[in-house]
PDB file of C-alpha atoms in Angstrom:
ATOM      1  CA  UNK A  18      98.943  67.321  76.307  1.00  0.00           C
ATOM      2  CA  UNK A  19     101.014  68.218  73.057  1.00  0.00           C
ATOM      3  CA  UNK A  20     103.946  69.616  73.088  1.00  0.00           C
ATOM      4  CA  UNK A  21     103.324  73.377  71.998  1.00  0.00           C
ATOM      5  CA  UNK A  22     100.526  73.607  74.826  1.00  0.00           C
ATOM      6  CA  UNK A  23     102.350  72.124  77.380  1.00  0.00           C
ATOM      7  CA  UNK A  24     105.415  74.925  76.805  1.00  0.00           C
ATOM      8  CA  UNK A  25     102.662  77.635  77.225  1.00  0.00           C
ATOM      9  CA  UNK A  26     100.781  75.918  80.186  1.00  0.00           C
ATOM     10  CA  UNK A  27     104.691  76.150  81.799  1.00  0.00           C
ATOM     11  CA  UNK A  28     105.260  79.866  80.071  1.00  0.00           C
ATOM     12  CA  UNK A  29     102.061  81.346  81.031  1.00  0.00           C
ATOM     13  CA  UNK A  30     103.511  80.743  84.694  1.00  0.00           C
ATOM     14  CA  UNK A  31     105.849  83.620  83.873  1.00  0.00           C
ATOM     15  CA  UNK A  32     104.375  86.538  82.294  1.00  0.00           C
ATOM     16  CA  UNK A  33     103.577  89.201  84.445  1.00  0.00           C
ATOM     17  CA  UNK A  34     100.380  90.512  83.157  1.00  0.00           C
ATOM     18  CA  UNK A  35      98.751  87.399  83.257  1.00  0.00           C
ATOM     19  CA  UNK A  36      97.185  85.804  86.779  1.00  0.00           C
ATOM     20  CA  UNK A  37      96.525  82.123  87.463  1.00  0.00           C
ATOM     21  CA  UNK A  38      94.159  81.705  90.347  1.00  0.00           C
ATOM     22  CA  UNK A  39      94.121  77.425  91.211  1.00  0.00           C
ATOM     23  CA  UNK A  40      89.926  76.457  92.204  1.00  0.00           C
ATOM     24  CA  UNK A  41      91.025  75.672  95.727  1.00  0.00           C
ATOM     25  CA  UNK A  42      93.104  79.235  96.112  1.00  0.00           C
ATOM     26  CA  UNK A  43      92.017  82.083  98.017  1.00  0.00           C
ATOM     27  CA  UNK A  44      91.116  84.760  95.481  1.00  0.00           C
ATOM     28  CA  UNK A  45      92.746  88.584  95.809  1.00  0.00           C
ATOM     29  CA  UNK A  46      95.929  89.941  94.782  1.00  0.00           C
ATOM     30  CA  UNK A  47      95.147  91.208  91.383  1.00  0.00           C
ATOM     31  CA  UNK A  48      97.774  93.633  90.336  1.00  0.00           C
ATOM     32  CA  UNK A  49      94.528  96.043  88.784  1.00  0.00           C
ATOM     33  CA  UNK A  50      93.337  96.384  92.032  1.00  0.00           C
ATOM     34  CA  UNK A  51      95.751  99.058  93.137  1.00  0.00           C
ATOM     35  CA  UNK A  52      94.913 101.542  90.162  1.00  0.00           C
ATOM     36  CA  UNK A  53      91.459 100.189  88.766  1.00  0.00           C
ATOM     37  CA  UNK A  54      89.512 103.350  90.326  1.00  0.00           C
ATOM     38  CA  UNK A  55      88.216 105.909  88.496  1.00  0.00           C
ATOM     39  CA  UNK A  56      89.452 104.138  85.162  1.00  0.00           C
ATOM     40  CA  UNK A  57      87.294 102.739  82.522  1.00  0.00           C
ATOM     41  CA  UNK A  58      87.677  98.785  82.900  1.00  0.00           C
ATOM     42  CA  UNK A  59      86.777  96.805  80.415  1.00  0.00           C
ATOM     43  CA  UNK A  60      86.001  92.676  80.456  1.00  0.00           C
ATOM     44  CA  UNK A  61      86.173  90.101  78.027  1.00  0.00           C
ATOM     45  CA  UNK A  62      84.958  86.689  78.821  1.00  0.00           C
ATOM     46  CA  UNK A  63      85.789  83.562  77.258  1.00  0.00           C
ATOM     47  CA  UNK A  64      88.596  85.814  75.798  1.00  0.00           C
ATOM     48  CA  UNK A  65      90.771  83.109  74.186  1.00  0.00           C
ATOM     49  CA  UNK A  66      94.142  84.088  72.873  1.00  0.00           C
ATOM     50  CA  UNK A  67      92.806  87.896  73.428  1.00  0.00           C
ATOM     51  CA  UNK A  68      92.349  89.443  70.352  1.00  0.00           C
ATOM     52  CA  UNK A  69      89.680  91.522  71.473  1.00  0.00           C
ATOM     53  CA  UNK A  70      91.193  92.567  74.964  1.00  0.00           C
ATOM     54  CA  UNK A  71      94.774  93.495  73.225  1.00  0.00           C
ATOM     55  CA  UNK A  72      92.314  95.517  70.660  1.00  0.00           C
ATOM     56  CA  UNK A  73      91.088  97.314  73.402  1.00  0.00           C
ATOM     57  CA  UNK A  74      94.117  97.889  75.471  1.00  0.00           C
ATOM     58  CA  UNK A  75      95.941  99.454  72.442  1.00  0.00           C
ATOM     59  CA  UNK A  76      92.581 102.033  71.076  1.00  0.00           C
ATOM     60  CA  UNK A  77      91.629 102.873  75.304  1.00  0.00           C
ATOM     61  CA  UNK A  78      94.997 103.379  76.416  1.00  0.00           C
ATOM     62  CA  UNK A  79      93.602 104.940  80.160  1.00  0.00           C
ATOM     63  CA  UNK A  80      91.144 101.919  79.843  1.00  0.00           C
ATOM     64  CA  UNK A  81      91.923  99.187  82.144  1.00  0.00           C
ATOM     65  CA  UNK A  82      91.061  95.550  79.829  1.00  0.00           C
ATOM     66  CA  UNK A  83      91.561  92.519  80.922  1.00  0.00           C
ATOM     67  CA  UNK A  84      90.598  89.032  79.074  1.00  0.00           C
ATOM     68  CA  UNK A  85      89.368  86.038  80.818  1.00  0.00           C
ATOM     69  CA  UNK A  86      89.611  82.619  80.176  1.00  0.00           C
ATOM     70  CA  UNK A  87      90.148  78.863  81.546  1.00  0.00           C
ATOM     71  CA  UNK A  88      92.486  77.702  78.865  1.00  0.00           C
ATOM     72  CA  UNK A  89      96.075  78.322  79.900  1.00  0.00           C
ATOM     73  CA  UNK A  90      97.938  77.858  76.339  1.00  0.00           C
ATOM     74  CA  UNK A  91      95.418  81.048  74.958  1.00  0.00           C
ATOM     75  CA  UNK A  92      96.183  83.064  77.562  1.00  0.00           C
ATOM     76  CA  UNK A  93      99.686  82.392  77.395  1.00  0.00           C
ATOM     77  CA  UNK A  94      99.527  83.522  73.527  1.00  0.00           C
ATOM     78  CA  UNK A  95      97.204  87.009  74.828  1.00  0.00           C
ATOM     79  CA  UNK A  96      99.962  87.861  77.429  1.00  0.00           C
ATOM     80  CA  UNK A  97     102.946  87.296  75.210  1.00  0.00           C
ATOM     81  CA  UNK A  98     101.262  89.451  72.368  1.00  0.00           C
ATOM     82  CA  UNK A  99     100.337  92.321  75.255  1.00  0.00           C
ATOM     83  CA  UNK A 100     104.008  92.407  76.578  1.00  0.00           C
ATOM     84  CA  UNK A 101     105.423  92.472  73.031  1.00  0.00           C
ATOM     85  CA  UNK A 102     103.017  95.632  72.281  1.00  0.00           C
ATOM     86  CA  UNK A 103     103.674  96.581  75.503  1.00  0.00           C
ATOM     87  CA  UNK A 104     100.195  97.417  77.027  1.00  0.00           C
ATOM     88  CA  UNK A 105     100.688  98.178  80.380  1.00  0.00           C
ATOM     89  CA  UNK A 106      96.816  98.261  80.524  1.00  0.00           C
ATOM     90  CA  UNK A 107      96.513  95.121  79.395  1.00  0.00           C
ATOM     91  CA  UNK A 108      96.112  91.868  82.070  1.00  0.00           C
ATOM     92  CA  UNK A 109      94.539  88.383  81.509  1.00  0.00           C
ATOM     93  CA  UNK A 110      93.142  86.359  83.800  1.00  0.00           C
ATOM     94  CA  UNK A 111      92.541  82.473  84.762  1.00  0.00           C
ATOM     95  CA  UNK A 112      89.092  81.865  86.070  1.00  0.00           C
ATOM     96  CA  UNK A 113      85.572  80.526  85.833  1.00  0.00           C
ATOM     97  CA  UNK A 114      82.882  83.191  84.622  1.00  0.00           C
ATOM     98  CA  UNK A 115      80.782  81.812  88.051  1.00  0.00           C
ATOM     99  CA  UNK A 116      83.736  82.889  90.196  1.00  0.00           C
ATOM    100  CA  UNK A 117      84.483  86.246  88.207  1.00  0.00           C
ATOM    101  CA  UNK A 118      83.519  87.966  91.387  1.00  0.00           C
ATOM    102  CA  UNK A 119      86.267  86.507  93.971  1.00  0.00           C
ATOM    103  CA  UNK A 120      88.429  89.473  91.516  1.00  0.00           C
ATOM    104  CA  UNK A 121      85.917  92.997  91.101  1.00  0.00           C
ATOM    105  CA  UNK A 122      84.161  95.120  92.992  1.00  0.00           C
ATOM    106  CA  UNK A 123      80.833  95.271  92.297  1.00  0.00           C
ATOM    107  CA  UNK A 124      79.710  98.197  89.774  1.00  0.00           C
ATOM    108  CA  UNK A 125      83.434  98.599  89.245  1.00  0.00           C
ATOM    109  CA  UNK A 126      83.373  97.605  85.403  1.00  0.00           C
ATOM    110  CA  UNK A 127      82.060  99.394  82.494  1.00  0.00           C
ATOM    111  CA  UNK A 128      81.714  97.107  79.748  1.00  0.00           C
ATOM    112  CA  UNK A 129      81.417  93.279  79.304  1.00  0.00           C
ATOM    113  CA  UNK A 130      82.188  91.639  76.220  1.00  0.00           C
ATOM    114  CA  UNK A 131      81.468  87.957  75.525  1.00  0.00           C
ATOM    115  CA  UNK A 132      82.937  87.358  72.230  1.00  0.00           C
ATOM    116  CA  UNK A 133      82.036  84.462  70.400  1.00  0.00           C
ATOM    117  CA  UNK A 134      81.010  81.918  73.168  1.00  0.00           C
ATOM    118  CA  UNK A 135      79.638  78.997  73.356  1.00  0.00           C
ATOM    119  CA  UNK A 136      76.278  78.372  72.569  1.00  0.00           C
ATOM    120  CA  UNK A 137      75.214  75.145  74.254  1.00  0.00           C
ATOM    121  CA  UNK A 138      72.507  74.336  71.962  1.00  0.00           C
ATOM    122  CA  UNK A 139      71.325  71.315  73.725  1.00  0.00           C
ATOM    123  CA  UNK A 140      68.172  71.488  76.391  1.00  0.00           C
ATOM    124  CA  UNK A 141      70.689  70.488  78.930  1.00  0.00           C
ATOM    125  CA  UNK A 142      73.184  73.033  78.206  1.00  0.00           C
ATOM    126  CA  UNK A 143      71.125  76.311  78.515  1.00  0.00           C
ATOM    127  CA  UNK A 144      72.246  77.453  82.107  1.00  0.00           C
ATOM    128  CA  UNK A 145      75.810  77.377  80.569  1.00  0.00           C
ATOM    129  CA  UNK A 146      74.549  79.474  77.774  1.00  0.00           C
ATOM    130  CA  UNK A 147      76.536  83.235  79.123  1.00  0.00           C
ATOM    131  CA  UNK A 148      73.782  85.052  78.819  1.00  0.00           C
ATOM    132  CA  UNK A 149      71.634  82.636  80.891  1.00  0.00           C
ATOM    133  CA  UNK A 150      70.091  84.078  83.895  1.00  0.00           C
ATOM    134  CA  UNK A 151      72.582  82.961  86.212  1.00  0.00           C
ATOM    135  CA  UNK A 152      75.637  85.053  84.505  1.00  0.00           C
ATOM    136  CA  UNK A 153      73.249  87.841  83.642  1.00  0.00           C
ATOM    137  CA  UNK A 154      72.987  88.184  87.791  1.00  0.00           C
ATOM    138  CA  UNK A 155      76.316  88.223  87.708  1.00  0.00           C
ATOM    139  CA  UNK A 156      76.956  90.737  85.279  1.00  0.00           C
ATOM    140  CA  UNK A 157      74.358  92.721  87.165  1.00  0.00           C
ATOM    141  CA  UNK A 158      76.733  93.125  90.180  1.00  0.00           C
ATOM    142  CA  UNK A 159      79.844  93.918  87.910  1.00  0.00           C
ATOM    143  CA  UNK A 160      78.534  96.909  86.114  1.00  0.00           C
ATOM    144  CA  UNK A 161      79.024 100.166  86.763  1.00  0.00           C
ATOM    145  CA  UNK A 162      75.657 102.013  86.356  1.00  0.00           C
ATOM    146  CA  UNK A 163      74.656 102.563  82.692  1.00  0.00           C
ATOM    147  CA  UNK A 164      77.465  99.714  82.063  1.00  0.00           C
ATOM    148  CA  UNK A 165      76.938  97.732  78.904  1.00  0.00           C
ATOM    149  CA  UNK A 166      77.178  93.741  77.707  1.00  0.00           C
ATOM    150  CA  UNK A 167      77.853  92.908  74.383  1.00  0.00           C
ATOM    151  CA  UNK A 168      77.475  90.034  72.635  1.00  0.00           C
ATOM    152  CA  UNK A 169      79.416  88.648  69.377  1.00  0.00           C
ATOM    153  CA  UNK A 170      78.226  85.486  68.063  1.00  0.00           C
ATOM    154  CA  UNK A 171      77.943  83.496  64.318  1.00  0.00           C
ATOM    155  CA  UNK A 172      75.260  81.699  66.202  1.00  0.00           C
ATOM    156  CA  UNK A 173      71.841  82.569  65.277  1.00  0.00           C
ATOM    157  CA  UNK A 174      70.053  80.671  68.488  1.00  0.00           C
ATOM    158  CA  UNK A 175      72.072  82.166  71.143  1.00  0.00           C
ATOM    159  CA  UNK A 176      71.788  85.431  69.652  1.00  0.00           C
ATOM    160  CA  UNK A 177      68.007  85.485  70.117  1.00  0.00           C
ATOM    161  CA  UNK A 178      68.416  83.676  72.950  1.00  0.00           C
ATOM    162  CA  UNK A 179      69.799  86.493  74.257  1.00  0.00           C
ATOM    163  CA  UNK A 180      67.445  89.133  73.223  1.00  0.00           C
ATOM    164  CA  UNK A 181      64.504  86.932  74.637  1.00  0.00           C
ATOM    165  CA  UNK A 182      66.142  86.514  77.856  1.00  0.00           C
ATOM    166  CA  UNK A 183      67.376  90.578  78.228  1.00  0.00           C
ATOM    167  CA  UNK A 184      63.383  91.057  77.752  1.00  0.00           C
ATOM    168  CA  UNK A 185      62.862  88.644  80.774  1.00  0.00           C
ATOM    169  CA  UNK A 186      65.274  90.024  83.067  1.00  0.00           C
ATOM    170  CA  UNK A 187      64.472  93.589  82.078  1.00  0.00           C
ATOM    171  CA  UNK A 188      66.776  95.749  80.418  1.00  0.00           C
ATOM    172  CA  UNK A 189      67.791  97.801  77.010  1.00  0.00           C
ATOM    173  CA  UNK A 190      68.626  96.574  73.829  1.00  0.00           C
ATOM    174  CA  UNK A 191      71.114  99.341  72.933  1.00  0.00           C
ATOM    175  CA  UNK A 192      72.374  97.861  69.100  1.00  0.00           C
ATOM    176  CA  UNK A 193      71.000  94.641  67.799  1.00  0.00           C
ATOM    177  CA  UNK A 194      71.730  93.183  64.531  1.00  0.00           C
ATOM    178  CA  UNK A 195      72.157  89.629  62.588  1.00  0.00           C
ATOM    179  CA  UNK A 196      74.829  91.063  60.075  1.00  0.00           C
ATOM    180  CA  UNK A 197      77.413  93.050  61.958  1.00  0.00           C
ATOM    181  CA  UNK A 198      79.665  93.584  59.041  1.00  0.00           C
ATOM    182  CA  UNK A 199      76.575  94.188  56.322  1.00  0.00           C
ATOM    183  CA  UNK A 200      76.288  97.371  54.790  1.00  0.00           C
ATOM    184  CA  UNK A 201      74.157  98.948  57.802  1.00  0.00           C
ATOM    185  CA  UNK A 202      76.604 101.011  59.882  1.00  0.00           C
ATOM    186  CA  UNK A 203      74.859  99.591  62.974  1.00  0.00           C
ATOM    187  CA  UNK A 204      77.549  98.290  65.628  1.00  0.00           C
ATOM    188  CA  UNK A 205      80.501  99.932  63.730  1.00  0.00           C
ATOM    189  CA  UNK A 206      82.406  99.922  67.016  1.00  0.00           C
ATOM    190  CA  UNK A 207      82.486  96.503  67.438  1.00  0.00           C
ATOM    191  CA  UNK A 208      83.321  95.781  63.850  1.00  0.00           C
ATOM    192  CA  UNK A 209      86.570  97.420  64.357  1.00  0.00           C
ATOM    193  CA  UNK A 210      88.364  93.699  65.808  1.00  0.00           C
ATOM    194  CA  UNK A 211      88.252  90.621  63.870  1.00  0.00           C
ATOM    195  CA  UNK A 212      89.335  87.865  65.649  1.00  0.00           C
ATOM    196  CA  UNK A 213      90.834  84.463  63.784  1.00  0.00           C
ATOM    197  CA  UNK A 214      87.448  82.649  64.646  1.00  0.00           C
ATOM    198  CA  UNK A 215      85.648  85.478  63.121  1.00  0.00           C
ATOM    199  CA  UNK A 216      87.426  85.851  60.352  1.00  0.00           C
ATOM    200  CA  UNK A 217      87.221  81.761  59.760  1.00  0.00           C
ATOM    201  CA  UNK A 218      83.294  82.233  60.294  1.00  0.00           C
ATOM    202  CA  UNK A 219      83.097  85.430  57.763  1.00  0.00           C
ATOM    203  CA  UNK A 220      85.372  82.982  54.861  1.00  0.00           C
ATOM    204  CA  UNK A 221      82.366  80.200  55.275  1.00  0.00           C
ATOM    205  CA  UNK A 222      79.761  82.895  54.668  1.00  0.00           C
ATOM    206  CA  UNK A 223      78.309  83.065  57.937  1.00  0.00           C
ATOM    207  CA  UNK A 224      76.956  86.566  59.358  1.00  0.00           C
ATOM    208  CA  UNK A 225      77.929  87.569  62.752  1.00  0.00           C
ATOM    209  CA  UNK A 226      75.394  88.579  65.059  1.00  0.00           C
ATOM    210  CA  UNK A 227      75.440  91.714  67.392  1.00  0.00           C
ATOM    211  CA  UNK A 228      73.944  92.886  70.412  1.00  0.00           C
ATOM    212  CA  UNK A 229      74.993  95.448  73.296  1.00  0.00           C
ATOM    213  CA  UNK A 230      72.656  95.714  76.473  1.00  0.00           C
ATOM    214  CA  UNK A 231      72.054  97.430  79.521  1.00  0.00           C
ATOM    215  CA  UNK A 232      70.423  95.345  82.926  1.00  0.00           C
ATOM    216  CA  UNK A 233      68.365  96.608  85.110  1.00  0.00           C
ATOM    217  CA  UNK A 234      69.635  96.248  88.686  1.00  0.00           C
ATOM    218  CA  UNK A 235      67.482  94.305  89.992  1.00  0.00           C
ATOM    219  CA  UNK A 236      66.271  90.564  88.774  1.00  0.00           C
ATOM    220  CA  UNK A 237      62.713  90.439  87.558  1.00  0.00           C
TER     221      UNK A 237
END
């Protein structure tokens, strides 16, 4: 491991605002569980350093946001940044998208945002695609009712992907475009954060894709 990521593997140990759950230990504890009620909570998965969470945390300030990820060094970078700003709102957490569960009620959060995943475009890779069936189940049981996903991508397959498969399992397309930060005003909120992928993507000249959904409750 290099030197800089091993330092924030140990650091990310530290910070208060940021929660390591191990595979093998029981899940609980979660310092937003004591105040999470009757607050707007919003999720980021496959948050990275947390550009989008700490974003959220500082223009929601009675919003609850809280970034999740599996890669301890980003975290440790989206914690740091959160206590410097200090965003008491603000919490990250260590954990697989199939276990996001073990850590929220169900219908207790009101927006999901996937920012810039993944998009497995092998055959084999599909059901790790995060807006494959399997996480859109999942997503079903986290939202509140009338709760919302969105989607930020610079990939063009995963972004219909995504419509195709929110067709399938039966829901509304709220906003849906393949130029987010084009000319048409469509999506303005979620042009407001640029992360340092996005920007990287925008400098090569690629478009980013857009698309906020609601589910239905119940799988087709």
């Amino acid at each position: 491991m290099p030197k800089t990521k091993n330092i924030k593997y140990q650091r990310v140990r530290t910070l208060p605002n940021v929660i390591i759950r191990e595979t093998d230990e029981a899940p609980g504890g979660c310092p937003w569980q004591s105040f999470a009620d009757n607050r707007r909570t919003i999720l980021e998965l496959g948050c990275g350093k947390g550009e989008h969470s700490i974003g959220f945390a500082s223009a929601f300030p009675d919003a609850l946001c809280i970034g999740v990820d599996l890669k301890s060094h980003r975290l440790c970078s989206g914690g740091q940044r959160g206590l410097e700003l200090g965003l008491t709102n603000l919490f990250f957490l260590r954990a697989r998208v199939e276990r996001i569960m073990d850590f929220f009620r169900e219908g207790s959060v009101s927006d999901i945002w996937l920012t810039f995943p993944d998009p497995h475009p092998k055959q084999r890779g599909i059901k790790h695609r995060l807006t494959s069936p399997g996480f859109l189940e999942i997503y079903t049981r986290l939202l509140s009712p009338g709760g919302t996903v969105h989607l930020k991508t610079d990939s063009l397959l995963l972004y219909t992907y995504t419509r195709d498969m929110v067709d399938v399992w039966g829901g509304n397309i709220l906003v849906s475009t393949r130029d987010l930060h084009g000319g048409n005003p469509t999506g303005k909120g979620a042009r407001d954060i640029v992360s340092a992928f996005e920007a990287k993507a925008l400098k090569r000249g690629d478009t980013i894709k857009y698309i906020s959904f609601t589910l239905n409750q119940e799988a087709p």
